Structure formats: C-alpha cells, structure tokens
Coordinates of C-alpha atoms in Angstrom, one line a residue:
X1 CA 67.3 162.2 109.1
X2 CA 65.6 160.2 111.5
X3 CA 62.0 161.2 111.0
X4 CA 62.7 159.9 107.4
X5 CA 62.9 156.5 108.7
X6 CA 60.7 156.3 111.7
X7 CA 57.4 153.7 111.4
X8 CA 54.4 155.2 109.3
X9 CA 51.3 154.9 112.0
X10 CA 48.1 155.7 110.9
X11 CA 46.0 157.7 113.3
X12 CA 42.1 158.7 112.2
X13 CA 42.4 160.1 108.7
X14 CA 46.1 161.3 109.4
X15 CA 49.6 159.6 108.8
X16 CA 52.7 160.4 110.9
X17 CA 56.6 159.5 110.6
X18 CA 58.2 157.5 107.9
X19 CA 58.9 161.0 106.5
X20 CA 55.2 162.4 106.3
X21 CA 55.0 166.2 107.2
X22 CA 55.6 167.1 111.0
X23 CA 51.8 167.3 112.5
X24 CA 50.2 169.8 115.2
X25 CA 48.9 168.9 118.1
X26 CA 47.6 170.4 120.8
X27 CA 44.5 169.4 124.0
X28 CA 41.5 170.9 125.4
X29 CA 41.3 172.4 128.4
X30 CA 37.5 171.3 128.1
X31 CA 35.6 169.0 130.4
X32 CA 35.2 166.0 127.6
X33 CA 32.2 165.4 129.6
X34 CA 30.4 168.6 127.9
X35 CA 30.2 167.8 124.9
X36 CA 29.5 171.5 123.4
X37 CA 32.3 173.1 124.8
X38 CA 34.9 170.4 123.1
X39 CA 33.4 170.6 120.0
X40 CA 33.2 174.0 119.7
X41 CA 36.7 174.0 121.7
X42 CA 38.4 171.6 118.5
X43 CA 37.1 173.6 115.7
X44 CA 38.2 176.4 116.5
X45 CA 41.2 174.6 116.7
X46 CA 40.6 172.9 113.2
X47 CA 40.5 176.5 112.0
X48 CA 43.9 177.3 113.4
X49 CA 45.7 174.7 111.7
X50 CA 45.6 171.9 114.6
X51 CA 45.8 168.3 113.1
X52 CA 45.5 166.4 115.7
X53 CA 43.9 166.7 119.0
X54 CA 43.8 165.0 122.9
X55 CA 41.3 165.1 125.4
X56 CA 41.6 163.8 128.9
X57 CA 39.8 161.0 129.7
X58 CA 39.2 160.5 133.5
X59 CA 35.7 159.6 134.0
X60 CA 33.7 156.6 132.0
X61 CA 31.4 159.8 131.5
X62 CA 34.0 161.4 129.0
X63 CA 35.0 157.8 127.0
X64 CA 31.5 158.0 125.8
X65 CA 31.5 162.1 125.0
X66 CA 34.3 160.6 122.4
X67 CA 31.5 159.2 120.1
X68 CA 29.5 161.8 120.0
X69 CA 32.7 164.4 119.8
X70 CA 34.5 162.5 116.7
X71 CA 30.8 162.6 115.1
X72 CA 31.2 166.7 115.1
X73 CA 35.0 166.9 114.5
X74 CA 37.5 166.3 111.2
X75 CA 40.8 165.8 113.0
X76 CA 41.9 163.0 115.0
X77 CA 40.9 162.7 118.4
X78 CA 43.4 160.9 121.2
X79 CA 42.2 159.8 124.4
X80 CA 44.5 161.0 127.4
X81 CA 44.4 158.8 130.0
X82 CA 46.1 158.1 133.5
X83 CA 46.2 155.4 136.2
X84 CA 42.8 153.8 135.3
X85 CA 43.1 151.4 132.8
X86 CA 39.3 150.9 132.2
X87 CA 39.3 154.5 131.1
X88 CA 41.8 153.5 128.1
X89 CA 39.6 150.9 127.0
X90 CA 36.5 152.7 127.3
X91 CA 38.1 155.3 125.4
X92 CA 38.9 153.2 122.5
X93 CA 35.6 151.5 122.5
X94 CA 33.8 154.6 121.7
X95 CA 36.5 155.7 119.1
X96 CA 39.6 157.2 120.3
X97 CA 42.4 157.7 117.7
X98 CA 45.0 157.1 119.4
X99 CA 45.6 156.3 123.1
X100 CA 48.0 158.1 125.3
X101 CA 49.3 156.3 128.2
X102 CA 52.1 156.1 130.8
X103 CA 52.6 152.4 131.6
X104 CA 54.2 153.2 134.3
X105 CA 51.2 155.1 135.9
X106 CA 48.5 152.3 134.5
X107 CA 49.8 149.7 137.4
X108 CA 50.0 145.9 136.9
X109 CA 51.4 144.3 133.4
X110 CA 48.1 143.0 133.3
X111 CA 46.6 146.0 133.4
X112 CA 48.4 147.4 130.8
X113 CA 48.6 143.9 129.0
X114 CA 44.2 144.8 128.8
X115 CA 44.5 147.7 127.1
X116 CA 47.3 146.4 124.6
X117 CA 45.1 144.0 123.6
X118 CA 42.3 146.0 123.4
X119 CA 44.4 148.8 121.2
X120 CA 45.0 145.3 118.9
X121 CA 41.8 144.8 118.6
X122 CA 40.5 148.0 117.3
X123 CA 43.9 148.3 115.5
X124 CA 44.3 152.0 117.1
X125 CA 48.2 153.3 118.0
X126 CA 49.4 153.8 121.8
X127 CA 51.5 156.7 122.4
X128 CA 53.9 155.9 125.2
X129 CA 54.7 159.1 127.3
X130 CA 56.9 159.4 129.9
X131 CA 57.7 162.9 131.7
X132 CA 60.5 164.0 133.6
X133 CA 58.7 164.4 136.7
X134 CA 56.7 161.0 137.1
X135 CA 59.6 158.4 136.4
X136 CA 59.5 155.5 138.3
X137 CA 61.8 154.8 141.7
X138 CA 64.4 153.0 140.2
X139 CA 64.6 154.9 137.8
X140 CA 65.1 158.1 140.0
X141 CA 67.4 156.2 142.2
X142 CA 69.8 155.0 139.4
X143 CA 69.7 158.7 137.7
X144 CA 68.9 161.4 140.5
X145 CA 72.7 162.2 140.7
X146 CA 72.8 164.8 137.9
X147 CA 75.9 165.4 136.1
X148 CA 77.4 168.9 135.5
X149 CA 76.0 168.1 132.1
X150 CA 72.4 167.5 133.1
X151 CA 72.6 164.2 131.2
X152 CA 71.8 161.3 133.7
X153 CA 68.7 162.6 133.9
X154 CA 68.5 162.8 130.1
X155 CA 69.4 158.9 130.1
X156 CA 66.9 158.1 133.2
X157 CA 64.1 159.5 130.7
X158 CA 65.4 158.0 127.5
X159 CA 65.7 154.5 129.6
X160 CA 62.2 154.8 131.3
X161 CA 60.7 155.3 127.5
X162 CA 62.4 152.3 126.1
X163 CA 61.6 149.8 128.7
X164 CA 57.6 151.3 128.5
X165 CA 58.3 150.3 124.3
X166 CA 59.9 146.9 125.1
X167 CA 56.9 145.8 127.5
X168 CA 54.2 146.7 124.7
X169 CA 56.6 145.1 122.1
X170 CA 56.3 141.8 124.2
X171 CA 53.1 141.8 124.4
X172 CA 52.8 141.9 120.6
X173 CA 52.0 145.4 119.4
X174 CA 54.3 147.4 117.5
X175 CA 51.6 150.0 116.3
X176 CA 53.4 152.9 118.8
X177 CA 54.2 156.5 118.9
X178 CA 56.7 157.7 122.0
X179 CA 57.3 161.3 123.7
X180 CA 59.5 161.7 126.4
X181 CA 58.9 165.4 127.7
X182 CA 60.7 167.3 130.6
X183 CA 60.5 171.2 131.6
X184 CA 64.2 171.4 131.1
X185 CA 64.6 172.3 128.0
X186 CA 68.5 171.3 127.1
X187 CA 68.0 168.0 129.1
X188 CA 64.6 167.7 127.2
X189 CA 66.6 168.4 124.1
X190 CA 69.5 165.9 124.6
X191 CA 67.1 163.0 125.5
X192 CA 66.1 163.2 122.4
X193 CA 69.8 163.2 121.0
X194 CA 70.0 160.0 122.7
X195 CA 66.6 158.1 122.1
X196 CA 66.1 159.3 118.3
X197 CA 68.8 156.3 117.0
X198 CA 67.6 154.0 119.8
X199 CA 64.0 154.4 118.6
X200 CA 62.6 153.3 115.1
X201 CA 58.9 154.8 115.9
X202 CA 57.2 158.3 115.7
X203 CA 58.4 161.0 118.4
X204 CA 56.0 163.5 119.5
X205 CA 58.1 166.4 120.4
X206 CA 57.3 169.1 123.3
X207 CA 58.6 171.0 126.2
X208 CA 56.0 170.1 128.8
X209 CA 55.0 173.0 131.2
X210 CA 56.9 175.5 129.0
X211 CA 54.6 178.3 130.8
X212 CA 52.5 181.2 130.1
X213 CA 51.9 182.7 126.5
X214 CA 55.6 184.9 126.7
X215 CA 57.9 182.0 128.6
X216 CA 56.9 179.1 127.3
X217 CA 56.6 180.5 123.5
X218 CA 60.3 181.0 124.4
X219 CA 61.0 177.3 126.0
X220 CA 59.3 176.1 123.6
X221 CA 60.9 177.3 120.7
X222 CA 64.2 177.2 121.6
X223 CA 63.6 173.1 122.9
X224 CA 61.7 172.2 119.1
X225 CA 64.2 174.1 117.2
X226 CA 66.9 172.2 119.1
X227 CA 65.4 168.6 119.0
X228 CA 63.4 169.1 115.0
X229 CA 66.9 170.8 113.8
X230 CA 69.0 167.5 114.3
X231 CA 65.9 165.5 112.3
X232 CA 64.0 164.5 115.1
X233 CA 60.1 164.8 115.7
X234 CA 57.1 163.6 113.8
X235 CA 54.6 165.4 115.6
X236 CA 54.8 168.3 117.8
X237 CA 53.0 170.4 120.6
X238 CA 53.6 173.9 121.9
X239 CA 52.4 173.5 125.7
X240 CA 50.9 177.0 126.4
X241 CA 49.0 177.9 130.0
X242 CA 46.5 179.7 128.1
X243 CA 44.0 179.4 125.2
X244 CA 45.4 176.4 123.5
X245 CA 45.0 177.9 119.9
X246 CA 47.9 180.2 120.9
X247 CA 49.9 176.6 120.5
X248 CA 48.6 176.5 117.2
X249 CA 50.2 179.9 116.0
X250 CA 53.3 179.0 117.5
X251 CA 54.1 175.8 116.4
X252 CA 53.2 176.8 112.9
X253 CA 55.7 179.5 112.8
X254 CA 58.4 177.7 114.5
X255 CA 58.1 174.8 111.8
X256 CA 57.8 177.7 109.1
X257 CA 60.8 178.9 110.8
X258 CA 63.0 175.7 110.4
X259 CA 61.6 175.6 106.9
X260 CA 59.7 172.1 107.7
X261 CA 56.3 173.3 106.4
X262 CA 55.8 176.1 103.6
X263 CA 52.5 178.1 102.7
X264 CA 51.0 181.2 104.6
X265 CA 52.5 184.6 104.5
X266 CA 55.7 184.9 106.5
X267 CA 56.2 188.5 107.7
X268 CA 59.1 190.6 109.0
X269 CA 59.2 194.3 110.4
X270 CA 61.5 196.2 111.5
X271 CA 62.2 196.8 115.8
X272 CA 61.0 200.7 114.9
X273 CA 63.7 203.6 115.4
X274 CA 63.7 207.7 116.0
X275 CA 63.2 208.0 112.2
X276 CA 59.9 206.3 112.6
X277 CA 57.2 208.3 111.9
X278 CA 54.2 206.2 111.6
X279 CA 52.5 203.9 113.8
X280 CA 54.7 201.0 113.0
X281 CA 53.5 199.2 116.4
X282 CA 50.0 199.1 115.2
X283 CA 50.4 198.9 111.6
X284 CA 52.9 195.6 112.1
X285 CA 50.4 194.2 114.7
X286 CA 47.0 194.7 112.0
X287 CA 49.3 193.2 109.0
X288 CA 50.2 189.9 110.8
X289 CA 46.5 189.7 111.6
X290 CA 45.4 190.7 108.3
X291 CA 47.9 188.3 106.5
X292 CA 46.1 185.2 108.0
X293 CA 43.0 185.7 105.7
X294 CA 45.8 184.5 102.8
X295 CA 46.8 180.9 104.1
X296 CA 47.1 180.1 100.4
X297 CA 49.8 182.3 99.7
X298 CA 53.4 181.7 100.1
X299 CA 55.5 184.9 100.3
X300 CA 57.3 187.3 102.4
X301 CA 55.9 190.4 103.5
X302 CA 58.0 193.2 104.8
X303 CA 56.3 196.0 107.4
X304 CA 59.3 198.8 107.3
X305 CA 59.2 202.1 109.6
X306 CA 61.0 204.8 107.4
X307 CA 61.9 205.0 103.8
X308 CA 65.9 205.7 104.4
X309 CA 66.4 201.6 104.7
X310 CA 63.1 200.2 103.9
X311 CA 63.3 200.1 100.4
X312 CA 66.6 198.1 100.9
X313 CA 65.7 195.8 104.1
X314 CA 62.5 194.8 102.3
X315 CA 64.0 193.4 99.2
X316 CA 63.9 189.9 100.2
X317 CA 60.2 190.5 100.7
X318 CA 57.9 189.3 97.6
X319 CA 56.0 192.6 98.9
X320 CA 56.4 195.5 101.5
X321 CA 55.5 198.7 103.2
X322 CA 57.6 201.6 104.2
X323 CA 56.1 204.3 106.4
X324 CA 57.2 207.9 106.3
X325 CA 55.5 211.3 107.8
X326 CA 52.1 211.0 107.3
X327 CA 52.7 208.2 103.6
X328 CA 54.5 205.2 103.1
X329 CA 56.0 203.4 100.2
X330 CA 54.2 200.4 98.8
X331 CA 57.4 198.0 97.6
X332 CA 58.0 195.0 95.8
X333 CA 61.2 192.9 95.8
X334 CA 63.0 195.8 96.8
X335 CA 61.4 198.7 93.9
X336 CA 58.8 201.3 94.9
X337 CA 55.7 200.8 93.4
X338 CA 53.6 203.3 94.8
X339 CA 53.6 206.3 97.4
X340 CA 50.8 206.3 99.5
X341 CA 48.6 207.9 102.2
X342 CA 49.3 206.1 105.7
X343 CA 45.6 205.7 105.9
X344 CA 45.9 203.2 102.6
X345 CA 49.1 201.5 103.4
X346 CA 46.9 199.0 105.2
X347 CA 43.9 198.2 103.1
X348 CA 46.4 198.6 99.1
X349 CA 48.6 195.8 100.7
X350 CA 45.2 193.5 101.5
X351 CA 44.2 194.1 98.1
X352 CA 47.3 193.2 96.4
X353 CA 47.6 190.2 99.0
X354 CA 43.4 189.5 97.6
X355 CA 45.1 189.6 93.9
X356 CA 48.7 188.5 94.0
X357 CA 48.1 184.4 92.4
X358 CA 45.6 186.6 89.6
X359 CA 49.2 188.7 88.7
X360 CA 51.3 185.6 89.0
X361 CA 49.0 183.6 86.3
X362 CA 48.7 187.0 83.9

C-alpha cells in the first residue's frame, strides 16, 4: 500500500501520509482579502468535516488576512499561490500551513530557490502541483502525441511532477507533498498508477475541474475510487463549481464508500417502485439530512418503500423503515419491531438514532 509508506509531513495541527488517515480538503471561493467572509466561509467548513483548507493568495493584501484568518480558524490553512513568488513568502510569513506552488509558473530557480528557503526557514511543507493544462513546452512537445491509450500524456504529467520534486530536493528541502491533477479522469487516474512507486512523499488526490454539483460528483468519484482503490492518496479534494461544502459531503461518502474512514450513519433506500405507497422521495431525502445530527454513530440505516421486500432488503441495516399505505414498518437487522403511522416513521427513527449507544451499553 503506498500511502503506508509515503513521508509523514506535519501541516498546522494535522499529520498526513506515512499511513495516517486520508484528510479533506477543500478552498474558498472567498476573497482572502475579507477577512469575515473566509472565516465564516472555513467554519462552516470545519462543521462539515473539512480538515484542511487553501486560500488563494494573489495580492500582498491577502498574505496578511492569513494572520488574522488562522487566529479565527482550527484547521490548517495553505496558501495558494501563482507566478509571484513574493506572494509565497509573504504568505508564509504571516502563517500559512502549507504552501502550494507550481515551480513551473513561479519563473526563475532563484525565484523558486527564495521561497524554498524561506519554507526551510519556517519549517512549513510545499505542495508541488502540476495540472494537466499548464505543463511546460517541452514537456507538451515530448508528450502532445497521445496514444490510443491516453498514456503519454499521463507520463508528460507524472515527468513534469518529478523534475518540480528533484529541483526542491536540490535545493535541500525534502518537507513536500505532490498532486498532479488533470480533467481526464482515466489519464488523471493512470498518472497516478505511474508516479505512486516513483514518489516516496504525500499525494493529494483530485480530479481538477470535475464540474457542477451532478458531473463532477460523478468525475470525481469514479477518478478517487480509481486512484485511492490501488493505495494511492493521502489527502483528497472533491473539486465542485458550487458551494465548496458540497466537496465536503462528497468526499466523505466516497472514502466511507471505499471503507477508508468509518463513523457517521451510512444510509441506503431503495430506487422506489409501483408498490410504493408513501412518499419515499421525501422521506429518503429528510432521513439522510436527519441522520447527520448522529456523526457519532456508526451503522446502517435502511429507507425501504413497501413492506413485500423491505423487511428482507433492510437486513443488512443495524436499523430501517418500510413504508406501506398510509404506515410503515420500523425494522431492525432484518425483524419488525413496530408498525407505525407514516406521520411517525420519521421522528421514532430520530429517536432511536438519539438512543441507540444508551441500548448498546444496557
């Protein structure tokens, strides 16, 4: 497993790779400059479940919003920051994290050497992120012939990533994280194949650009499961055009998915048939919402339309409902418990939910 054996790096009060748990991540869509709006911008993200998060970093005005920012925050912050080097060091000055940079976009090695040794001096990581769609000329040149496979692409990126890592390593700093990130998402996916063995530090996994709230939840979830499946990925970010808390949501449920991280309720429903005679819709839509009071819990609940299968379909559920005409069947681990008014189904299954760790300790 490679995220077993990738380097621990320390970032704020967090630690990634060397087989610590996969981290979230997501970015504001703030101005860092206002200082309100990011705050209140990361907390809610903080309440989602984000553990780490980036701001962009283009102005000297937003490298010192950071210090007052990471005064009103309890998650990491990393400074996002392109072609201007001063910005990078500014950044870490007033207490970035972590620094994200493309080498390739910062300009001279003795641009880039500045910030290095700036990053040494605070003792802060560098994340070195290349994308797809900014590589440099030669690079393009070498790889723009794309096989039927898609893969010299795949090894233009993977190549790009390792020569940004080798320049930093020269210049005496090894305290790195890497992403390479492409809108493809099987050429996304076997870059990562091919830099994961290459590569002894932290990945930060994402599909960049994935899209809007429906596409990219799909892009995204079929390029993590991919790439975090084979072992691969220490942090990750669902890149959403949107609210970025929806990334929050997502990535959650895709590492719940994989089994990589365990606690909050997990629920399944059924697609809803002719036999339905309840609003399953609804009632499926105010369970998943209602389930995220119980964070601490970690079971399976079951949202069933009819009573002909549910009792059956929900017995790999800790705890189900059933709808029928007009009542529903409260279940658990596959035995009806109770018949119920449809009105009830809701609020009995929140109160066993508010109860369920008292039953488990009588």
């Amino acid at each position: 497993m490679y995220r077993e054996h990738t380097k621990e790096v320390r970032i704020g009060n967090r630690v990634i790779g060397g087989g610590n748990p996969i981290l979230i991540q997501s970015m504001t869509n703030t101005k860092t400059e206002d200082v309100e709006a990011t705050v209140a911008q990361i907390l809610e993200l903080e309440a989602a479940g984000c553990d780490i998060i980036r701001s962009t970093v283009p102005t000297l005005e937003a490298a010192k919003a950071l210090g007052e920012i990471k005064k009103r925050i309890h998650i990491p912050i990393v400074a996002d920051i392109h072609f201007d080097y001063r910005m990078a060091i500014a950044a870490i000055e007033n207490g970035a994290d972590k620094i994200r940079i493309n080498p390739g976009n910062i300009g001279s090695a003795e641009r880039v050497k500045a910030v290095v040794d700036k990053a040494k001096e605070y003792n802060i990581p560098i994340r070195v992120g290349v994308n797809s769609g900014s590589l440099e000329k030669n690079i393009v040149e070498k790889y723009g012939k794309v096989t039927a496979e898609g893969y010299l692409w795949a090894e233009g990126l993977v190549e790009s990533a390792l020569d940004k890592v080798k320049m930093i390593e020269d210049m005496g700093y090894d305290n790195l994280v890497v992403s390479i990130k492409s809108s493809d998402v099987l050429m996304c996916a076997k870059a990562h194949e091919l830099l994961a063995p290459k590569c002894p530090y932290p990945l930060h996994v994402g599909i960049t650009e994935a899209g809007t709230l429906f596409r990219g939840n799909i892009k995204s979830a079929i390029g993590l499961g991919i790439i975090l499946n084979q072992g691969i990925g220490d942090t990750i970010r669902v890149s959403l055009t949107g609210n970025p808390v929806n990334e929050i949501a997502s990535a959650k449920q895709i590492l719940k998915t994989l089994g990589l991280r365990k606690g909050g309720v997990e629920v399944v429903s059924c697609p809803t048939c002719g036999r339905t005679n309840i609003d399953l819709i609804g009632l499926a839509n105010e369970v998943e919402k209602m389930v995220t009071e119980f964070d601490d819990l970690d079971i399976k609940v079951a949202v069933m339309g009819c009573v002909v299968n549910g009792p059956g379909e929900a017995k790999e559920a800790d705890i189900g409902i059933a709808g029928g005409k007009g009542e529903g069947l409260l279940i658990k681990k596959g035995q009806v418990v109770r018949k119920l008014p449809e009105s009830e189904l809701l609020s009995t299954l929140r109160e066993e939910l508010a109860h369920w760790n008292d039953k488990a300790d009588e």
